[in-house]
Tab-separated table of C-alpha atoms in Angstrom:
chain	number	residue	atom	x	y	z
A	1	MET	CA	-20.845	-9.533	12.372
A	2	ALA	CA	-17.969	-10.685	14.558
A	3	PHE	CA	-14.946	-12.450	13.088
A	4	ARG	CA	-14.987	-16.231	13.003
A	5	THR	CA	-12.112	-18.686	13.114
A	6	PRO	CA	-11.801	-21.509	10.538
A	7	LEU	CA	-13.319	-23.800	13.205
A	8	TYR	CA	-16.613	-21.956	13.698
A	9	ASP	CA	-18.747	-24.653	12.031
A	10	VAL	CA	-16.840	-27.382	13.880
A	11	HIS	CA	-17.637	-25.697	17.186
A	12	ARG	CA	-21.303	-25.425	16.259
A	13	ALA	CA	-21.399	-29.119	15.407
A	14	LEU	CA	-19.930	-29.860	18.842
A	15	GLY	CA	-22.731	-27.878	20.488
A	16	ALA	CA	-20.597	-24.978	21.640
A	17	ARG	CA	-22.018	-21.908	23.317
A	18	PHE	CA	-20.505	-18.761	21.843
A	19	VAL	CA	-19.515	-15.398	23.248
A	20	GLU	CA	-18.162	-12.306	21.574
A	21	PHE	CA	-14.528	-11.813	22.570
A	22	ALA	CA	-12.327	-9.084	21.114
A	23	GLY	CA	-14.594	-8.902	18.085
A	24	TRP	CA	-14.646	-12.682	17.548
A	25	ASP	CA	-17.394	-15.294	17.906
A	26	MET	CA	-15.619	-17.761	20.168
A	27	PRO	CA	-16.739	-20.946	21.951
A	28	VAL	CA	-17.019	-20.307	25.693
A	29	SER	CA	-17.891	-23.937	26.494
A	30	TYR	CA	-19.106	-27.229	25.035
A	31	ALA	CA	-19.900	-29.731	27.796
A	32	GLY	CA	-19.691	-27.090	30.520
A	33	MET	CA	-16.883	-24.946	31.871
A	34	LEU	CA	-16.304	-26.946	35.049
A	35	GLU	CA	-16.123	-30.263	33.229
A	36	GLU	CA	-13.729	-28.823	30.675
A	37	HIS	CA	-11.588	-27.246	33.403
A	38	HIS	CA	-11.260	-30.547	35.270
A	39	ALA	CA	-10.572	-32.424	32.024
A	40	VAL	CA	-7.544	-30.209	31.388
A	41	ARG	CA	-6.205	-30.665	34.930
A	42	ARG	CA	-6.883	-34.418	34.924
A	43	CYS	CA	-6.174	-35.357	31.301
A	44	CYS	CA	-6.156	-32.802	28.492
A	45	GLY	CA	-8.261	-30.285	26.629
A	46	LEU	CA	-8.137	-28.828	23.138
A	47	PHE	CA	-8.702	-25.090	22.624
A	48	ASP	CA	-9.227	-23.075	19.470
A	49	VAL	CA	-7.153	-19.916	19.893
A	50	SER	CA	-7.040	-19.001	16.234
A	51	HIS	CA	-8.287	-15.522	17.105
A	52	MET	CA	-4.821	-14.621	18.370
A	53	GLY	CA	-2.490	-12.682	16.113
A	54	GLU	CA	0.683	-13.850	14.357
A	55	ILE	CA	3.292	-11.375	13.174
A	56	GLU	CA	6.303	-12.640	11.246
A	57	LEU	CA	9.513	-10.668	10.881
A	58	ARG	CA	12.041	-11.424	8.157
A	59	GLY	CA	15.342	-9.788	7.313
A	60	PRO	CA	18.664	-8.757	8.839
A	61	GLY	CA	16.919	-6.244	11.122
A	62	ALA	CA	14.443	-8.708	12.632
A	63	ARG	CA	16.453	-9.510	15.772
A	64	ALA	CA	17.163	-5.866	16.527
A	65	LEU	CA	13.482	-4.984	16.116
A	66	CYS	CA	12.444	-7.735	18.564
A	67	GLN	CA	15.075	-6.475	20.988
A	68	ARG	CA	13.909	-2.872	20.623
A	69	LEU	CA	10.203	-3.630	21.112
A	70	GLY	CA	10.256	-6.244	23.884
A	71	VAL	CA	11.423	-5.933	27.502
A	72	ASN	CA	12.988	-9.420	27.540
A	73	ASP	CA	16.359	-10.238	25.964
A	74	VAL	CA	16.009	-12.095	22.666
A	75	ASP	CA	19.786	-12.463	22.426
A	76	ARG	CA	19.293	-15.387	24.820
A	77	LEU	CA	17.364	-17.280	22.156
A	78	ARG	CA	18.705	-19.800	19.699
A	79	ASP	CA	16.898	-21.133	16.645
A	80	GLY	CA	13.795	-23.053	17.750
A	81	GLU	CA	13.411	-21.202	21.061
A	82	GLY	CA	10.850	-18.696	22.292
A	83	GLN	CA	10.318	-16.462	25.297
A	84	TYR	CA	7.592	-14.516	27.081
A	85	THR	CA	7.944	-10.753	26.741
A	86	LEU	CA	5.945	-7.518	26.757
A	87	PHE	CA	5.570	-4.460	24.568
A	88	CYS	CA	5.705	-1.251	26.617
A	89	ASN	CA	5.211	2.404	25.774
A	90	SER	CA	7.758	5.090	26.619
A	91	GLU	CA	6.250	5.425	30.117
A	92	GLY	CA	6.756	1.718	30.772
A	93	GLY	CA	3.033	0.944	30.500
A	94	VAL	CA	2.094	-2.478	29.156
A	95	LEU	CA	0.740	-2.456	25.604
A	96	ASP	CA	0.592	-6.243	25.275
A	97	ASP	CA	2.243	-9.458	26.373
A	98	LEU	CA	3.329	-11.973	23.793
A	99	ILE	CA	5.603	-14.863	22.952
A	100	VAL	CA	8.382	-14.274	20.461
A	101	TYR	CA	10.074	-17.193	18.690
A	102	ARG	CA	13.373	-17.272	16.849
A	103	LEU	CA	12.715	-19.558	13.878
A	104	ALA	CA	16.000	-18.619	12.168
A	105	PRO	CA	18.525	-15.774	12.607
A	106	GLU	CA	16.522	-13.587	10.219
A	107	ARG	CA	13.071	-15.076	10.747
A	108	TRP	CA	11.058	-14.397	13.941
A	109	LEU	CA	7.452	-15.031	14.933
A	110	MET	CA	5.374	-13.057	17.444
A	111	ILE	CA	2.095	-14.458	18.798
A	112	VAL	CA	0.032	-11.662	20.321
A	113	ASN	CA	-3.336	-11.258	22.018
A	114	ALA	CA	-6.417	-11.124	19.808
A	115	SER	CA	-7.699	-7.899	21.329
A	116	ASN	CA	-4.426	-6.104	20.650
A	117	ALA	CA	-3.402	-7.700	17.356
A	118	PRO	CA	-4.203	-4.736	15.064
A	119	ALA	CA	-2.507	-2.250	17.412
A	120	ASP	CA	0.480	-4.559	17.862
A	121	LEU	CA	0.912	-4.891	14.109
A	122	ALA	CA	0.809	-1.119	13.701
A	123	TRP	CA	3.287	-0.723	16.589
A	124	VAL	CA	5.730	-3.195	15.047
A	125	ARG	CA	5.474	-1.590	11.616
A	126	GLU	CA	5.916	1.882	13.093
A	127	HIS	CA	9.271	0.900	14.563
A	128	ALA	CA	10.518	-1.363	11.757
A	129	GLY	CA	13.398	-0.185	9.597
A	130	HIS	CA	13.990	-0.900	5.935
A	131	ASP	CA	15.987	-4.000	6.817
A	132	VAL	CA	13.028	-5.981	8.141
A	133	GLU	CA	9.844	-7.187	6.474
A	134	VAL	CA	6.796	-7.280	8.773
A	135	GLY	CA	4.149	-9.802	7.745
A	136	ASP	CA	0.670	-10.119	9.209
A	137	GLN	CA	0.038	-13.888	9.218
A	138	SER	CA	-3.098	-13.749	11.393
A	139	ALA	CA	-5.740	-14.287	8.726
A	140	GLY	CA	-3.840	-17.156	7.149
A	141	THR	CA	-3.045	-18.995	10.368
A	142	GLY	CA	-4.964	-21.288	12.720
A	143	LEU	CA	-3.786	-21.852	16.287
A	144	LEU	CA	-4.738	-24.788	18.526
A	145	ALA	CA	-3.749	-25.272	22.162
A	146	LEU	CA	-3.542	-28.812	23.534
A	147	GLN	CA	-3.127	-28.596	27.301
A	148	GLY	CA	-2.946	-31.032	30.180
A	149	PRO	CA	-0.780	-33.754	31.730
A	150	GLU	CA	-1.676	-36.155	28.906
A	151	ALA	CA	-0.985	-33.658	26.122
A	152	ALA	CA	2.364	-35.167	25.131
A	153	ALA	CA	0.924	-38.684	25.127
A	154	VAL	CA	-1.962	-37.571	22.920
A	155	LEU	CA	0.151	-35.621	20.454
A	156	GLY	CA	2.710	-38.421	20.355
A	157	THR	CA	0.149	-40.678	18.669
A	158	LEU	CA	-0.027	-38.270	15.720
A	159	THR	CA	3.589	-37.403	14.976
A	160	ALA	CA	7.062	-38.817	14.591
A	161	LEU	CA	8.459	-35.729	16.328
A	162	ASP	CA	10.257	-36.658	19.557
A	163	LEU	CA	8.230	-34.462	21.893
A	164	ALA	CA	10.557	-35.208	24.808
A	165	GLN	CA	13.174	-33.177	22.917
A	166	VAL	CA	10.926	-30.104	22.770
A	167	PRO	CA	11.694	-28.048	25.909
A	168	PRO	CA	9.373	-25.441	27.427
A	169	PHE	CA	9.096	-22.567	24.941
A	170	GLY	CA	10.762	-24.682	22.268
A	171	ILE	CA	9.270	-24.639	18.777
A	172	ARG	CA	9.727	-27.189	16.010
A	173	SER	CA	8.479	-27.840	12.497
A	174	ALA	CA	6.573	-31.121	12.418
A	175	ARG	CA	3.920	-33.162	10.673
A	176	ILE	CA	0.918	-33.761	12.915
A	177	ALA	CA	-1.536	-36.234	11.382
A	178	GLY	CA	0.252	-35.621	8.104
A	179	ILE	CA	-0.157	-31.825	8.259
A	180	GLU	CA	2.849	-29.502	8.275
A	181	MET	CA	2.827	-27.070	11.164
A	182	LEU	CA	4.860	-25.465	13.930
A	183	VAL	CA	4.627	-27.108	17.365
A	184	SER	CA	5.608	-25.111	20.447
A	185	ARG	CA	5.664	-26.257	24.056
A	186	THR	CA	3.702	-23.360	25.457
A	187	GLY	CA	0.265	-22.658	26.865
A	188	TYR	CA	-1.842	-20.581	29.190
A	189	THR	CA	-3.229	-23.042	31.724
A	190	GLY	CA	-0.385	-23.934	34.082
A	191	GLU	CA	-0.211	-27.408	32.556
A	192	ASP	CA	2.200	-29.033	30.179
A	193	GLY	CA	0.987	-28.590	26.638
A	194	PHE	CA	1.529	-27.539	23.074
A	195	GLU	CA	0.373	-24.860	20.694
A	196	LEU	CA	-0.009	-25.836	17.055
A	197	VAL	CA	0.506	-23.154	14.410
A	198	VAL	CA	-1.117	-24.357	11.210
A	199	ALA	CA	-2.107	-22.861	7.880
A	200	ALA	CA	-5.726	-21.678	8.034
A	201	GLY	CA	-6.758	-24.055	5.254
A	202	HIS	CA	-5.596	-27.073	7.270
A	203	THR	CA	-6.996	-25.964	10.633
A	204	VAL	CA	-10.168	-28.049	10.457
A	205	ALA	CA	-8.255	-31.212	9.518
A	206	ALA	CA	-5.721	-30.571	12.271
A	207	TRP	CA	-8.467	-29.991	14.865
A	208	GLU	CA	-10.369	-33.123	13.865
A	209	ALA	CA	-7.275	-35.322	14.087
A	210	VAL	CA	-6.124	-33.925	17.434
A	211	HIS	CA	-9.648	-33.800	18.865
A	212	ALA	CA	-10.198	-37.463	17.999
A	213	ALA	CA	-6.948	-38.360	19.781
A	214	VAL	CA	-7.949	-36.213	22.758
A	215	THR	CA	-11.322	-37.886	23.170
A	216	ARG	CA	-9.775	-41.358	22.828
A	217	ARG	CA	-7.582	-40.453	25.798
A	218	GLY	CA	-10.511	-39.151	27.862
A	219	GLY	CA	-10.055	-35.433	27.237
A	220	MET	CA	-12.365	-32.999	25.471
A	221	ALA	CA	-12.687	-29.726	23.630
A	222	ALA	CA	-12.511	-26.740	25.971
A	223	GLY	CA	-13.690	-23.170	25.559
A	224	LEU	CA	-12.703	-19.729	26.723
A	225	GLY	CA	-14.539	-20.151	30.032
A	226	ALA	CA	-12.282	-22.973	31.191
A	227	ARG	CA	-9.280	-21.205	29.721
A	228	ASP	CA	-9.943	-18.239	32.026
A	229	THR	CA	-10.357	-20.256	35.242
A	230	LEU	CA	-7.276	-22.330	34.375
A	231	ARG	CA	-5.107	-19.284	33.765
A	232	LEU	CA	-6.386	-17.676	36.973
A	233	GLU	CA	-5.425	-20.713	39.051
A	234	ALA	CA	-1.994	-20.491	37.442
A	235	ALA	CA	-2.004	-16.722	38.217
A	236	LEU	CA	-1.201	-15.839	34.618
A	237	PRO	CA	-2.143	-12.204	34.006
A	238	LEU	CA	-4.572	-11.322	31.219
A	239	CYS	CA	-3.587	-8.240	29.259
A	240	GLY	CA	-6.384	-5.686	29.292
A	241	THR	CA	-7.731	-7.082	32.569
A	242	ASP	CA	-4.778	-7.552	34.914
A	243	MET	CA	-2.456	-5.101	33.187
A	244	ASP	CA	-2.643	-2.364	30.591
A	245	ALA	CA	-0.966	0.862	29.528
A	246	THR	CA	-1.520	2.332	33.006
A	247	THR	CA	0.462	-0.426	34.722
A	248	THR	CA	4.093	-1.431	34.332
A	249	PRO	CA	5.597	-4.930	34.244
A	250	LEU	CA	7.297	-4.199	37.559
A	251	GLU	CA	3.947	-3.386	39.171
A	252	ALA	CA	2.466	-6.498	37.562
A	253	SER	CA	5.099	-8.617	39.355
A	254	LEU	CA	6.716	-9.420	36.021
A	255	GLY	CA	10.074	-7.900	36.855
A	256	TRP	CA	11.702	-11.230	35.985
A	257	VAL	CA	10.859	-10.548	32.336
A	258	VAL	CA	12.387	-7.060	32.239
A	259	LYS	CA	16.074	-7.092	31.308
A	260	LEU	CA	17.309	-3.602	32.088
A	261	GLY	CA	20.899	-4.586	31.315
A	262	LYS	CA	20.329	-5.397	27.647
A	263	ASP	CA	20.314	-3.048	24.641
A	264	ASP	CA	18.012	-0.053	24.837
A	265	PHE	CA	14.309	-0.835	24.427
A	266	LEU	CA	11.037	1.062	24.471
A	267	GLY	CA	10.083	1.916	28.048
A	268	ARG	CA	13.526	1.135	29.469
A	269	ASP	CA	14.236	4.560	31.005
A	270	ALA	CA	10.866	4.705	32.771
A	271	LEU	CA	11.213	1.145	34.051
A	272	ALA	CA	14.769	1.803	35.246
A	273	ARG	CA	13.568	4.821	37.196
A	274	GLN	CA	10.731	2.838	38.765
A	275	ASP	CA	13.044	-0.055	39.550
A	276	ALA	CA	15.375	2.323	41.401
A	277	ALA	CA	12.593	4.143	43.242
A	278	GLY	CA	10.461	1.111	44.033
A	279	VAL	CA	6.963	0.343	42.795
A	280	PRO	CA	4.032	2.128	44.475
A	281	ARG	CA	1.744	-0.881	44.034
A	282	ARG	CA	2.000	-4.523	43.119
A	283	LEU	CA	-0.189	-7.206	41.551
A	284	VAL	CA	-0.780	-9.852	44.211
A	285	GLY	CA	-2.703	-13.039	44.777
A	286	ILE	CA	-5.796	-12.799	46.953
A	287	ALA	CA	-7.477	-15.685	48.770
A	288	LEU	CA	-10.765	-15.104	50.559
A	289	ASP	CA	-11.545	-16.875	53.822
A	290	GLU	CA	-15.296	-16.839	53.188
A	291	PRO	CA	-17.502	-17.396	50.110
A	292	GLY	CA	-17.526	-14.580	47.559
A	293	ILE	CA	-16.057	-14.093	44.123
A	294	PRO	CA	-13.763	-11.082	43.771
A	295	ARG	CA	-14.499	-9.331	40.477
A	296	HIS	CA	-12.694	-6.760	38.374
A	297	GLY	CA	-13.037	-3.358	40.067
A	298	HIS	CA	-13.884	-4.566	43.572
A	299	ALA	CA	-12.170	-2.536	46.291
A	300	VAL	CA	-9.480	-4.076	48.515
A	301	PHE	CA	-9.098	-2.884	52.106
A	302	ARG	CA	-6.560	-3.332	54.865
A	303	ASP	CA	-8.486	-2.587	58.061
A	304	ASP	CA	-10.586	0.415	56.986
A	305	GLU	CA	-8.108	1.831	54.486
A	306	ARG	CA	-8.648	1.151	50.812
A	307	VAL	CA	-5.343	-0.153	49.539
A	308	GLY	CA	-6.167	-1.542	46.116
A	309	THR	CA	-8.469	-2.945	43.455
A	310	VAL	CA	-9.241	-6.435	42.204
A	311	THR	CA	-8.443	-7.108	38.556
A	312	SER	CA	-9.819	-10.655	38.182
A	313	GLY	CA	-11.141	-13.504	40.294
A	314	THR	CA	-13.126	-16.716	40.407
A	315	LYS	CA	-14.073	-19.698	42.511
A	316	SER	CA	-11.230	-22.080	41.802
A	317	PRO	CA	-12.619	-25.328	40.360
A	318	THR	CA	-9.496	-27.232	41.385
A	319	LEU	CA	-9.019	-25.808	44.870
A	320	GLY	CA	-12.642	-25.071	45.707
A	321	SER	CA	-11.622	-21.705	47.163
A	322	PHE	CA	-12.262	-18.092	46.202
A	323	ILE	CA	-9.231	-16.486	44.579
A	324	GLY	CA	-8.325	-13.350	42.713
A	325	MET	CA	-5.587	-10.990	41.663
A	326	GLY	CA	-5.382	-7.275	42.138
A	327	TYR	CA	-3.149	-4.286	42.649
A	328	VAL	CA	-2.522	-3.233	46.228
A	329	ALA	CA	-0.240	-0.618	47.722
A	330	ALA	CA	3.313	-1.892	48.088
A	331	SER	CA	2.974	-1.579	51.852
A	332	ALA	CA	0.126	-4.122	51.750
A	333	ALA	CA	1.651	-6.529	49.231
A	334	ALA	CA	3.519	-8.861	51.570
A	335	THR	CA	2.343	-12.470	51.596
A	336	GLY	CA	0.122	-13.070	54.616
A	337	THR	CA	-1.195	-9.502	54.862
A	338	SER	CA	-4.797	-9.546	56.095
A	339	ILE	CA	-7.107	-7.752	53.691
A	340	SER	CA	-10.780	-7.711	52.759
A	341	VAL	CA	-12.586	-7.357	49.441
A	342	GLU	CA	-15.841	-5.439	49.181
A	343	ILE	CA	-18.370	-7.526	47.246
A	344	ARG	CA	-21.876	-6.152	46.806
A	345	GLY	CA	-21.470	-3.800	49.727
A	346	ARG	CA	-20.060	-6.334	52.199
A	347	ARG	CA	-16.428	-6.921	53.008
A	348	HIS	CA	-15.129	-10.470	52.749
A	349	SER	CA	-12.004	-11.214	54.742
A	350	GLY	CA	-8.972	-12.741	53.110
A	351	ARG	CA	-5.225	-12.663	52.725
A	352	VAL	CA	-2.494	-11.800	50.299
A	353	VAL	CA	-1.080	-15.146	49.165
A	354	ALA	CA	1.811	-16.376	47.078
A	355	ARG	CA	1.181	-17.111	43.410
A	356	PRO	CA	0.421	-19.312	41.581
A	357	PHE	CA	-2.648	-20.579	43.395
A	358	TYR	CA	-2.236	-23.922	41.625
A	359	ARG	CA	1.027	-25.548	40.579
A	360	ARG	CA	0.970	-28.732	38.528
A	361	PRO	CA	2.557	-31.761	40.158
A	362	ARG	CA	6.176	-32.393	39.270
A	363	PRO	CA	7.012	-35.683	37.525
A	364	GLU	CA	8.243	-38.459	39.761
A	365	ALA	CA	11.986	-39.031	39.994
A	366	GLY	CA	13.280	-40.833	36.938
A	367	HIS	CA	10.746	-39.221	34.600
A	368	ALA	CA	11.766	-36.363	32.351
A	369	ASP	CA	10.208	-33.011	33.157
A	370	PRO	CA	9.344	-31.370	29.888
């Protein structure tokens, strides 16, 4: 039997349809993926992402371990701040992407993908010294994601925390509906939003309080189906689909995360060599000019030459167009390059386009941009 989050019975009561994902029974949709997708873009949606992994590091060696394992530079972080980073192997291949938070100088939290959580935990423990304690908090932790332009307004009805003072990737301790938890301003949809880290035993109460506030505002619960189309519109790569141990962050167009000038880290030498030589391929955005959904594994052509492979794609609910991401040869990666994608034996014309496909509107002048 697949794993279940603390909210499994709540999802069933809401009429969710379930799928198996990374060994978990997870809700793929409730009212329907399109409706949930639009609710997040228009108002807000509440996701159960308790299947993701949480690894806590404590001790004087915690900072150095984060610095050694991740490609980003955690020395830039102060207490209450987080950053996006990646674990890489010695060849520079991506093992996982994650967010690491500095809760205190000797207390750090990593939130990792569900499918890689056991391997990530083993990887962290393998490289930990005696001066750091590695704790697997996954089983004892629930994780909710409240996403959408109304997320701050919704959450503000449940807490005394001044959400305007929580910057992107900031994390704070707070009481939400009377429940102690960590609140971070992060997400995976391209919208403003928050992730709520709560003890597993309080996850149902936290969900019910936030869900009630969401529905009062006109939002709804959202499943993994909407989460995937939202992240695709925002061109956020999915580890295991858009990148893996055979691809590097530089090829995945995540060079902005890789800090070659910091202390040594796993994969640095390989990434430095590739940075100097230039990448042979690059993850790009693809927009088709005619109907057709590019799927993982579909071939990409420039004229009659195969130049790459699609990694993920969809029909964008927001834009109404057919979009995807994929690796193409560096010579074909320039924005505007005419390409075609072979779908069911027929080539569909399209172009390499800038990412993201969708960018949320900026607040009007005079309003704070969180």
